[in-house]
Amino acid sequence: MGITERIKEIESEMARTQKNKATNYHLGTLKAKLAKLRNDLLVEQSGGSGSGGAGEGFDVARLGDARIALIGFPSVGKSSLLNQLTATQSEAAAYEFTTLTCIPGTMKYKGSKVQVLDLPGIIEGAAQGKGRGREVIAVARNADAILIVLDAGKE
């Protein structure tokens, strides 16, 4: 049985299951299985090996009170901004795609810890998976805020 068939099977079981206090745990485990299968399907579609090759580096543990994703085109200063805001040293160079995975950093703001994520650059066609775009978009969706970094001097 393939991943898509298992996803459909779990979705149908969730639709059949009555929602009440007694079935909350069962529905929660089904949701967890569904999330894992969807992640496996995403890795499989992006051409990665199932043993963590394609998704490696994008599964960052949530830390602090909030999560901010730095998103933008390649070489606009996302890594430099992360280095200035946090104590993390993200590699910054003059060539595009220096950052290949998600690099987390933590900063304090008004007594709260904020996790800042440096993501690889977004390129045209990212929603279709070009340039690891699906992974970048998935991380950005789970962030509490998205900071779009632009270079005003670039054409």
CSV table of N, CA and C in Angstrom, one decimal:
chain,number,residue,atom,x,y,z
A,1,MET,N,0.9,-1.2,0.0
A,1,MET,CA,0.0,0.0,0.0
A,1,MET,C,0.9,1.2,0.0
A,2,GLY,N,0.7,2.2,-0.9
A,2,GLY,CA,1.5,3.4,-1.0
A,2,GLY,C,1.1,4.4,0.0
A,3,ILE,N,1.9,5.5,0.0
A,3,ILE,CA,1.7,6.6,0.9
A,3,ILE,C,0.3,7.3,0.7
A,4,THR,N,0.0,7.5,-0.5
A,4,THR,CA,-1.3,8.2,-0.8
A,4,THR,C,-2.5,7.4,-0.4
A,5,GLU,N,-2.4,6.1,-0.6
A,5,GLU,CA,-3.5,5.2,-0.2
A,5,GLU,C,-3.7,5.2,1.4
A,6,ARG,N,-2.5,5.2,2.1
A,6,ARG,CA,-2.6,5.2,3.5
A,6,ARG,C,-3.1,6.6,4.0
A,7,ILE,N,-2.8,7.7,3.3
A,7,ILE,CA,-3.3,9.0,3.7
A,7,ILE,C,-4.8,9.0,3.5
A,8,LYS,N,-5.3,8.5,2.4
A,8,LYS,CA,-6.8,8.4,2.1
A,8,LYS,C,-7.5,7.5,3.1
A,9,GLU,N,-6.8,6.4,3.5
A,9,GLU,CA,-7.4,5.5,4.5
A,9,GLU,C,-7.6,6.2,5.9
A,10,ILE,N,-6.5,6.9,6.3
A,10,ILE,CA,-6.6,7.6,7.6
A,10,ILE,C,-7.6,8.8,7.5
A,11,GLU,N,-7.6,9.5,6.4
A,11,GLU,CA,-8.6,10.6,6.3
A,11,GLU,C,-10.1,10.0,6.4
A,12,SER,N,-10.3,8.9,5.7
A,12,SER,CA,-11.6,8.3,5.8
A,12,SER,C,-12.0,7.8,7.2
A,13,GLU,N,-11.0,7.3,7.9
A,13,GLU,CA,-11.2,6.8,9.3
A,13,GLU,C,-11.5,8.0,10.2
A,14,MET,N,-10.8,9.2,9.9
A,14,MET,CA,-11.1,10.4,10.7
A,14,MET,C,-12.5,10.9,10.4
A,15,ALA,N,-12.9,10.8,9.2
A,15,ALA,CA,-14.3,11.2,8.8
A,15,ALA,C,-15.3,10.4,9.5
A,16,ARG,N,-15.1,9.1,9.6
A,16,ARG,CA,-16.0,8.1,10.2
A,16,ARG,C,-16.1,8.2,11.7
A,17,THR,N,-15.0,8.7,12.4
A,17,THR,CA,-14.9,8.7,13.8
A,17,THR,C,-15.7,9.9,14.4
A,18,GLN,N,-16.5,9.6,15.3
A,18,GLN,CA,-17.3,10.6,16.0
A,18,GLN,C,-16.4,11.4,16.9
A,19,LYS,N,-16.6,12.7,17.0
A,19,LYS,CA,-15.7,13.6,17.8
A,19,LYS,C,-16.4,13.8,19.2
A,20,ASN,N,-15.7,13.3,20.2
A,20,ASN,CA,-16.1,13.5,21.6
A,20,ASN,C,-14.9,13.3,22.5
A,21,LYS,N,-15.1,13.4,23.8
A,21,LYS,CA,-14.0,13.2,24.7
A,21,LYS,C,-13.3,11.9,24.6
A,22,ALA,N,-14.1,10.8,24.4
A,22,ALA,CA,-13.6,9.5,24.4
A,22,ALA,C,-12.7,9.2,23.1
A,23,THR,N,-12.9,9.9,22.0
A,23,THR,CA,-12.2,9.7,20.8
A,23,THR,C,-11.1,10.7,20.5
A,24,ASN,N,-10.9,11.7,21.4
A,24,ASN,CA,-9.9,12.7,21.2
A,24,ASN,C,-8.5,12.1,21.0
A,25,TYR,N,-8.1,11.2,21.9
A,25,TYR,CA,-6.8,10.6,21.8
A,25,TYR,C,-6.6,9.9,20.4
A,26,HIS,N,-7.6,9.1,20.1
A,26,HIS,CA,-7.6,8.4,18.8
A,26,HIS,C,-7.4,9.3,17.6
A,27,LEU,N,-8.2,10.4,17.6
A,27,LEU,CA,-8.1,11.4,16.5
A,27,LEU,C,-6.8,12.1,16.5
A,28,GLY,N,-6.2,12.3,17.7
A,28,GLY,CA,-4.9,12.9,17.8
A,28,GLY,C,-3.8,12.0,17.2
A,29,THR,N,-3.8,10.7,17.5
A,29,THR,CA,-2.9,9.8,16.9
A,29,THR,C,-3.0,9.7,15.4
A,30,LEU,N,-4.3,9.7,14.9
A,30,LEU,CA,-4.5,9.7,13.5
A,30,LEU,C,-3.9,11.0,12.8
A,31,LYS,N,-4.1,12.1,13.5
A,31,LYS,CA,-3.6,13.4,12.9
A,31,LYS,C,-2.1,13.3,12.9
A,32,ALA,N,-1.4,12.8,13.9
A,32,ALA,CA,0.0,12.6,13.9
A,32,ALA,C,0.5,11.7,12.8
A,33,LYS,N,-0.2,10.6,12.6
A,33,LYS,CA,0.2,9.7,11.5
A,33,LYS,C,0.0,10.4,10.1
A,34,LEU,N,-1.1,11.1,10.0
A,34,LEU,CA,-1.3,11.8,8.8
A,34,LEU,C,-0.3,12.9,8.5
A,35,ALA,N,0.2,13.6,9.5
A,35,ALA,CA,1.2,14.6,9.3
A,35,ALA,C,2.5,13.9,8.9
A,36,LYS,N,2.9,12.8,9.5
A,36,LYS,CA,4.1,12.1,9.1
A,36,LYS,C,4.0,11.6,7.7
A,37,LEU,N,2.9,11.0,7.3
A,37,LEU,CA,2.8,10.5,6.0
A,37,LEU,C,2.8,11.6,4.9
A,38,ARG,N,2.2,12.8,5.2
A,38,ARG,CA,2.3,13.9,4.3
A,38,ARG,C,3.7,14.4,4.2
A,39,ASN,N,4.4,14.4,5.2
A,39,ASN,CA,5.8,14.8,5.2
A,39,ASN,C,6.6,13.9,4.4
A,40,ASP,N,6.4,12.6,4.6
A,40,ASP,CA,7.1,11.5,3.8
A,40,ASP,C,6.8,11.7,2.3
A,41,LEU,N,5.5,12.0,2.0
A,41,LEU,CA,5.1,12.2,0.6
A,41,LEU,C,5.8,13.4,0.0
A,42,LEU,N,5.9,14.5,0.8
A,42,LEU,CA,6.6,15.7,0.3
A,42,LEU,C,8.1,15.4,0.0
A,43,VAL,N,8.7,14.7,0.9
A,43,VAL,CA,10.1,14.3,0.7
A,43,VAL,C,10.3,13.4,-0.5
A,44,GLU,N,9.4,12.5,-0.7
A,44,GLU,CA,9.4,11.6,-1.9
A,44,GLU,C,9.2,12.4,-3.2
A,45,GLN,N,8.3,13.3,-3.2
A,45,GLN,CA,8.0,14.1,-4.4
A,45,GLN,C,9.1,15.0,-4.7
A,46,SER,N,9.9,15.5,-3.7
A,46,SER,CA,11.0,16.5,-4.0
A,46,SER,C,12.2,15.7,-4.4
A,47,GLY,N,12.2,14.4,-4.5
A,47,GLY,CA,13.3,13.6,-5.0
A,47,GLY,C,14.3,13.2,-4.0
A,48,GLY,N,14.0,13.4,-2.7
A,48,GLY,CA,14.9,13.0,-1.6
A,48,GLY,C,14.8,11.6,-1.2
A,49,SER,N,15.8,11.1,-0.6
A,49,SER,CA,15.7,9.7,0.0
A,49,SER,C,14.8,9.8,1.2
A,50,GLY,N,14.1,8.7,1.5
A,50,GLY,CA,13.2,8.7,2.6
A,50,GLY,C,14.0,8.7,4.0
A,51,SER,N,15.3,8.6,4.0
A,51,SER,CA,16.0,8.5,5.2
A,51,SER,C,16.5,9.9,5.7
A,52,GLY,N,15.8,11.0,5.3
A,52,GLY,CA,16.1,12.3,5.9
A,52,GLY,C,17.0,13.1,5.0
A,53,GLY,N,17.3,12.7,3.8
A,53,GLY,CA,18.2,13.5,2.9
A,53,GLY,C,17.6,14.8,2.5
A,54,ALA,N,16.4,14.9,1.9
A,54,ALA,CA,15.8,16.1,1.4
A,54,ALA,C,15.3,17.0,2.5
A,55,GLY,N,14.7,16.5,3.6
A,55,GLY,CA,14.2,17.3,4.6
A,55,GLY,C,15.2,17.6,5.7
A,56,GLU,N,16.4,17.1,5.6
A,56,GLU,CA,17.3,17.4,6.7
A,56,GLU,C,17.7,18.8,6.8
A,57,GLY,N,17.6,19.4,8.0
A,57,GLY,CA,18.0,20.7,8.2
A,57,GLY,C,16.8,21.7,8.3
A,58,PHE,N,15.6,21.2,7.8
A,58,PHE,CA,14.4,22.1,7.8
A,58,PHE,C,13.5,21.7,9.0
A,59,ASP,N,13.7,20.6,9.7
A,59,ASP,CA,12.9,20.3,10.8
A,59,ASP,C,13.6,20.8,12.1
A,60,VAL,N,13.3,22.0,12.4
A,60,VAL,CA,13.9,22.7,13.6
A,60,VAL,C,13.0,22.7,14.7
A,61,ALA,N,13.5,22.4,15.9
A,61,ALA,CA,12.7,22.4,17.1
A,61,ALA,C,12.2,23.8,17.5
A,62,ARG,N,11.0,23.9,17.9
A,62,ARG,CA,10.5,25.2,18.3
A,62,ARG,C,11.0,25.6,19.6
A,63,LEU,N,11.6,26.9,19.7
A,63,LEU,CA,12.1,27.4,20.9
A,63,LEU,C,11.6,28.8,21.2
A,64,GLY,N,11.4,29.1,22.5
A,64,GLY,CA,11.0,30.4,22.8
A,64,GLY,C,9.5,30.7,22.7
A,65,ASP,N,9.2,32.0,22.7
A,65,ASP,CA,7.8,32.4,22.8
A,65,ASP,C,7.2,32.7,21.4
A,66,ALA,N,8.1,33.0,20.4
A,66,ALA,CA,7.6,33.2,19.0
A,66,ALA,C,8.7,32.7,18.0
A,67,ARG,N,8.2,32.6,16.8
A,67,ARG,CA,9.1,32.1,15.7
A,67,ARG,C,8.9,33.1,14.5
A,68,ILE,N,10.1,33.6,14.1
A,68,ILE,CA,10.0,34.5,12.9
A,68,ILE,C,10.9,33.9,11.8
A,69,ALA,N,10.3,33.9,10.6
A,69,ALA,CA,11.0,33.3,9.5
A,69,ALA,C,11.5,34.5,8.6
A,70,LEU,N,12.8,34.5,8.3
A,70,LEU,CA,13.4,35.5,7.3
A,70,LEU,C,13.3,34.9,5.9
A,71,ILE,N,12.6,35.5,5.1
A,71,ILE,CA,12.3,35.0,3.7
A,71,ILE,C,12.6,36.1,2.7
A,72,GLY,N,13.1,35.7,1.6
A,72,GLY,CA,13.4,36.6,0.5
A,72,GLY,C,14.2,36.0,-0.6
A,73,PHE,N,14.6,36.8,-1.6
A,73,PHE,CA,15.4,36.3,-2.7
A,73,PHE,C,16.8,35.9,-2.3
A,74,PRO,N,17.5,35.2,-3.0
A,74,PRO,CA,18.9,34.8,-2.7
A,74,PRO,C,19.8,36.1,-2.6
A,75,SER,N,20.7,36.1,-1.7
A,75,SER,CA,21.7,37.2,-1.5
A,75,SER,C,21.1,38.6,-1.3
A,76,VAL,N,20.1,38.6,-0.4
A,76,VAL,CA,19.6,39.9,0.0
A,76,VAL,C,19.9,40.4,1.4
A,77,GLY,N,20.6,39.5,2.2
A,77,GLY,CA,21.1,39.8,3.5
A,77,GLY,C,20.4,39.1,4.6
A,78,LYS,N,19.7,38.0,4.4
A,78,LYS,CA,19.0,37.3,5.4
A,78,LYS,C,20.0,36.8,6.5
A,79,SER,N,21.1,36.2,6.0
A,79,SER,CA,22.1,35.6,7.0
A,79,SER,C,22.7,36.8,7.7
A,80,SER,N,23.0,37.9,7.1
A,80,SER,CA,23.7,39.0,7.8
A,80,SER,C,22.7,39.6,8.8
A,81,LEU,N,21.4,39.6,8.5
A,81,LEU,CA,20.5,40.1,9.5
A,81,LEU,C,20.4,39.2,10.7
A,82,LEU,N,20.4,37.9,10.4
A,82,LEU,CA,20.4,36.9,11.5
A,82,LEU,C,21.6,37.0,12.4
A,83,ASN,N,22.8,37.2,11.8
A,83,ASN,CA,24.0,37.4,12.5
A,83,ASN,C,23.9,38.6,13.4
A,84,GLN,N,23.3,39.7,13.0
A,84,GLN,CA,23.2,40.9,13.7
A,84,GLN,C,22.2,40.8,14.9
A,85,LEU,N,21.1,40.1,14.6
A,85,LEU,CA,20.0,40.0,15.6
A,85,LEU,C,20.3,39.0,16.7
A,86,THR,N,21.0,37.9,16.4
A,86,THR,CA,21.3,36.8,17.3
A,86,THR,C,22.8,36.5,17.4
A,87,ALA,N,23.1,35.6,18.3
A,87,ALA,CA,24.5,35.2,18.5
A,87,ALA,C,24.9,34.1,17.5
A,88,THR,N,24.0,33.7,16.6
A,88,THR,CA,24.3,32.7,15.7
A,88,THR,C,25.2,33.2,14.6
A,89,GLN,N,26.1,32.4,14.1
A,89,GLN,CA,26.9,32.7,13.0
A,89,GLN,C,26.5,31.9,11.7
A,90,SER,N,25.7,32.6,10.9
A,90,SER,CA,25.2,32.0,9.7
A,90,SER,C,26.2,32.5,8.6
A,91,GLU,N,26.6,31.5,7.7
A,91,GLU,CA,27.6,31.9,6.7
A,91,GLU,C,27.0,32.9,5.7
A,92,ALA,N,27.7,33.9,5.4
A,92,ALA,CA,27.2,34.9,4.4
A,92,ALA,C,28.3,35.1,3.4
A,93,ALA,N,28.0,35.0,2.1
A,93,ALA,CA,29.0,35.2,1.1
A,93,ALA,C,28.5,36.0,-0.1
A,94,ALA,N,29.3,36.3,-1.0
A,94,ALA,CA,28.9,37.1,-2.2
A,94,ALA,C,28.1,36.3,-3.2
A,95,TYR,N,28.1,35.0,-3.1
A,95,TYR,CA,27.4,34.2,-4.1
A,95,TYR,C,26.0,33.8,-3.6
A,96,GLU,N,25.1,33.4,-4.6
A,96,GLU,CA,23.8,33.1,-4.2
A,96,GLU,C,23.7,31.7,-3.6
A,97,PHE,N,22.7,31.4,-2.8
A,97,PHE,CA,22.4,30.1,-2.2
A,97,PHE,C,23.6,29.7,-1.2
A,98,THR,N,24.1,30.6,-0.4
A,98,THR,CA,25.0,30.3,0.6
A,98,THR,C,24.3,29.4,1.7
A,99,THR,N,23.1,29.8,2.0
A,99,THR,CA,22.3,29.1,3.0
A,99,THR,C,21.5,28.0,2.3
A,100,LEU,N,21.7,26.7,2.6
A,100,LEU,CA,21.0,25.6,2.0
A,100,LEU,C,20.0,25.0,2.8
A,101,THR,N,20.0,25.2,4.1
A,101,THR,CA,19.0,24.6,5.1
A,101,THR,C,18.5,25.8,6.0
A,102,CYS,N,17.6,25.4,6.9
A,102,CYS,CA,17.1,26.4,7.8
A,102,CYS,C,18.1,26.5,9.0
A,103,ILE,N,18.5,27.8,9.3
A,103,ILE,CA,19.5,28.0,10.3
A,103,ILE,C,18.8,28.8,11.4
A,104,PRO,N,18.6,28.2,12.6
A,104,PRO,CA,17.9,28.9,13.7
A,104,PRO,C,18.8,29.8,14.5
A,105,GLY,N,18.3,30.9,15.1
A,105,GLY,CA,18.9,31.7,16.1
A,105,GLY,C,17.9,32.2,17.0
A,106,THR,N,18.4,32.6,18.2
A,106,THR,CA,17.4,33.1,19.3
A,106,THR,C,17.9,34.5,19.7
A,107,MET,N,16.9,35.3,19.9
A,107,MET,CA,17.2,36.7,20.4
A,107,MET,C,16.1,37.0,21.5
A,108,LYS,N,16.5,37.9,22.4
A,108,LYS,CA,15.6,38.4,23.4
A,108,LYS,C,15.0,39.7,23.0
A,109,TYR,N,13.7,39.8,23.2
A,109,TYR,CA,13.0,41.0,22.9
A,109,TYR,C,12.0,41.3,24.0
A,110,LYS,N,12.2,42.4,24.8
A,110,LYS,CA,11.3,42.8,25.9
A,110,LYS,C,11.0,41.6,26.8
A,111,GLY,N,12.0,40.9,27.2
A,111,GLY,CA,11.9,39.8,28.2
A,111,GLY,C,11.4,38.5,27.6
A,112,SER,N,11.2,38.4,26.3
A,112,SER,CA,10.7,37.1,25.7
A,112,SER,C,11.8,36.6,24.7
A,113,LYS,N,11.8,35.3,24.6
A,113,LYS,CA,12.8,34.7,23.7
A,113,LYS,C,12.1,34.5,22.3
A,114,VAL,N,12.7,35.0,21.3
A,114,VAL,CA,12.2,34.9,19.9
A,114,VAL,C,13.1,34.1,19.0
A,115,GLN,N,12.6,33.1,18.4
A,115,GLN,CA,13.4,32.2,17.5
A,115,GLN,C,13.4,32.9,16.1
A,116,VAL,N,14.5,33.1,15.5
A,116,VAL,CA,14.6,33.7,14.2
A,116,VAL,C,15.2,32.6,13.3
A,117,LEU,N,14.5,32.3,12.1
A,117,LEU,CA,15.0,31.3,11.2
A,117,LEU,C,15.5,31.9,9.9
A,118,ASP,N,16.7,31.6,9.6
A,118,ASP,CA,17.3,32.0,8.3
A,118,ASP,C,17.0,30.9,7.3
A,119,LEU,N,16.2,31.2,6.3
A,119,LEU,CA,15.8,30.3,5.3
A,119,LEU,C,16.5,30.5,3.9
A,120,PRO,N,16.7,29.4,3.1
A,120,PRO,CA,17.3,29.6,1.8
A,120,PRO,C,16.5,30.6,1.0
A,121,GLY,N,17.1,31.2,0.0
A,121,GLY,CA,16.4,32.1,-0.9
A,121,GLY,C,15.3,31.5,-1.7
A,122,ILE,N,14.2,32.3,-1.8
A,122,ILE,CA,13.1,31.9,-2.6
A,122,ILE,C,13.3,32.3,-4.1
A,123,ILE,N,13.0,31.4,-5.0
A,123,ILE,CA,13.2,31.8,-6.4
A,123,ILE,C,11.8,31.5,-7.1
A,124,GLU,N,11.7,32.0,-8.3
A,124,GLU,CA,10.5,31.8,-9.1
A,124,GLU,C,10.3,30.3,-9.3
A,125,GLY,N,9.0,29.9,-9.0
A,125,GLY,CA,8.7,28.4,-9.1
A,125,GLY,C,8.9,27.7,-7.8
A,126,ALA,N,9.0,28.4,-6.7
A,126,ALA,CA,9.3,27.8,-5.4
A,126,ALA,C,8.1,26.9,-5.0
A,127,ALA,N,6.9,27.4,-5.3
A,127,ALA,CA,5.7,26.6,-4.9
A,127,ALA,C,5.6,25.3,-5.6
A,128,GLN,N,6.3,25.1,-6.8
A,128,GLN,CA,6.3,23.9,-7.5
A,128,GLN,C,7.5,23.0,-7.0
A,129,GLY,N,8.3,23.5,-6.1
A,129,GLY,CA,9.4,22.7,-5.5
A,129,GLY,C,10.7,23.1,-6.1
A,130,LYS,N,10.8,24.1,-6.9
A,130,LYS,CA,12.1,24.6,-7.5
A,130,LYS,C,12.9,25.2,-6.4
A,131,GLY,N,14.2,24.8,-6.3
A,131,GLY,CA,15.1,25.4,-5.3
A,131,GLY,C,14.7,25.1,-3.9
A,132,ARG,N,14.2,23.9,-3.6
A,132,ARG,CA,13.7,23.5,-2.3
A,132,ARG,C,12.7,24.4,-1.7
A,133,GLY,N,11.9,25.0,-2.7
A,133,GLY,CA,10.9,26.0,-2.3
A,133,GLY,C,9.8,25.4,-1.4
A,134,ARG,N,9.4,24.2,-1.6
A,134,ARG,CA,8.3,23.6,-0.8
A,134,ARG,C,8.7,23.5,0.7
A,135,GLU,N,10.0,23.1,0.9
A,135,GLU,CA,10.4,23.0,2.3
A,135,GLU,C,10.5,24.4,2.9
A,136,VAL,N,11.0,25.4,2.2
A,136,VAL,CA,11.1,26.7,2.7
A,136,VAL,C,9.7,27.3,3.0
A,137,ILE,N,8.8,27.1,2.1
A,137,ILE,CA,7.4,27.6,2.3
A,137,ILE,C,6.7,26.8,3.5
A,138,ALA,N,7.0,25.6,3.7
A,138,ALA,CA,6.4,24.8,4.8
A,138,ALA,C,6.9,25.4,6.1
A,139,VAL,N,8.2,25.7,6.2
A,139,VAL,CA,8.8,26.2,7.4
A,139,VAL,C,8.2,27.6,7.7
A,140,ALA,N,8.1,28.4,6.6
A,140,ALA,CA,7.5,29.8,6.8
A,140,ALA,C,6.0,29.7,7.2
A,141,ARG,N,5.3,28.7,6.8
A,141,ARG,CA,3.9,28.6,7.2
A,141,ARG,C,3.7,28.4,8.7
A,142,ASN,N,4.7,27.7,9.2
A,142,ASN,CA,4.6,27.3,10.7
A,142,ASN,C,5.2,28.4,11.6
A,143,ALA,N,5.7,29.5,11.0
A,143,ALA,CA,6.2,30.6,11.8
A,143,ALA,C,5.1,31.5,12.3
A,144,ASP,N,5.3,32.2,13.4
A,144,ASP,CA,4.4,33.1,13.9
A,144,ASP,C,4.4,34.4,13.1
A,145,ALA,N,5.5,34.8,12.5
A,145,ALA,CA,5.6,36.0,11.7
A,145,ALA,C,6.6,35.7,10.6
A,146,ILE,N,6.4,36.4,9.5
A,146,ILE,CA,7.3,36.2,8.4
A,146,ILE,C,7.9,37.6,8.1
A,147,LEU,N,9.2,37.7,8.1
A,147,LEU,CA,9.9,39.0,7.8
A,147,LEU,C,10.5,38.8,6.4
A,148,ILE,N,10.0,39.6,5.5
A,148,ILE,CA,10.4,39.6,4.1
A,148,ILE,C,11.6,40.5,3.9
A,149,VAL,N,12.7,40.0,3.6
A,149,VAL,CA,14.0,40.8,3.4
A,149,VAL,C,14.2,41.1,2.0
A,150,LEU,N,14.4,42.4,1.7
A,150,LEU,CA,14.6,42.8,0.3
A,150,LEU,C,15.9,43.6,0.2
A,151,ASP,N,16.5,43.6,-1.0
A,151,ASP,CA,17.7,44.5,-1.2
A,151,ASP,C,17.2,45.6,-2.1
A,152,ALA,N,17.1,46.8,-1.6
A,152,ALA,CA,16.6,47.9,-2.4
A,152,ALA,C,17.5,48.3,-3.6
A,153,GLY,N,18.8,48.0,-3.5
A,153,GLY,CA,19.7,48.3,-4.5
A,153,GLY,C,19.8,47.3,-5.7
A,154,LYS,N,19.1,46.2,-5.5
A,154,LYS,CA,19.1,45.1,-6.5
A,154,LYS,C,18.0,45.4,-7.5
A,155,GLU,N,18.3,45.0,-8.8
A,155,GLU,CA,17.3,45.2,-9.8
A,155,GLU,C,16.6,43.9,-10.2
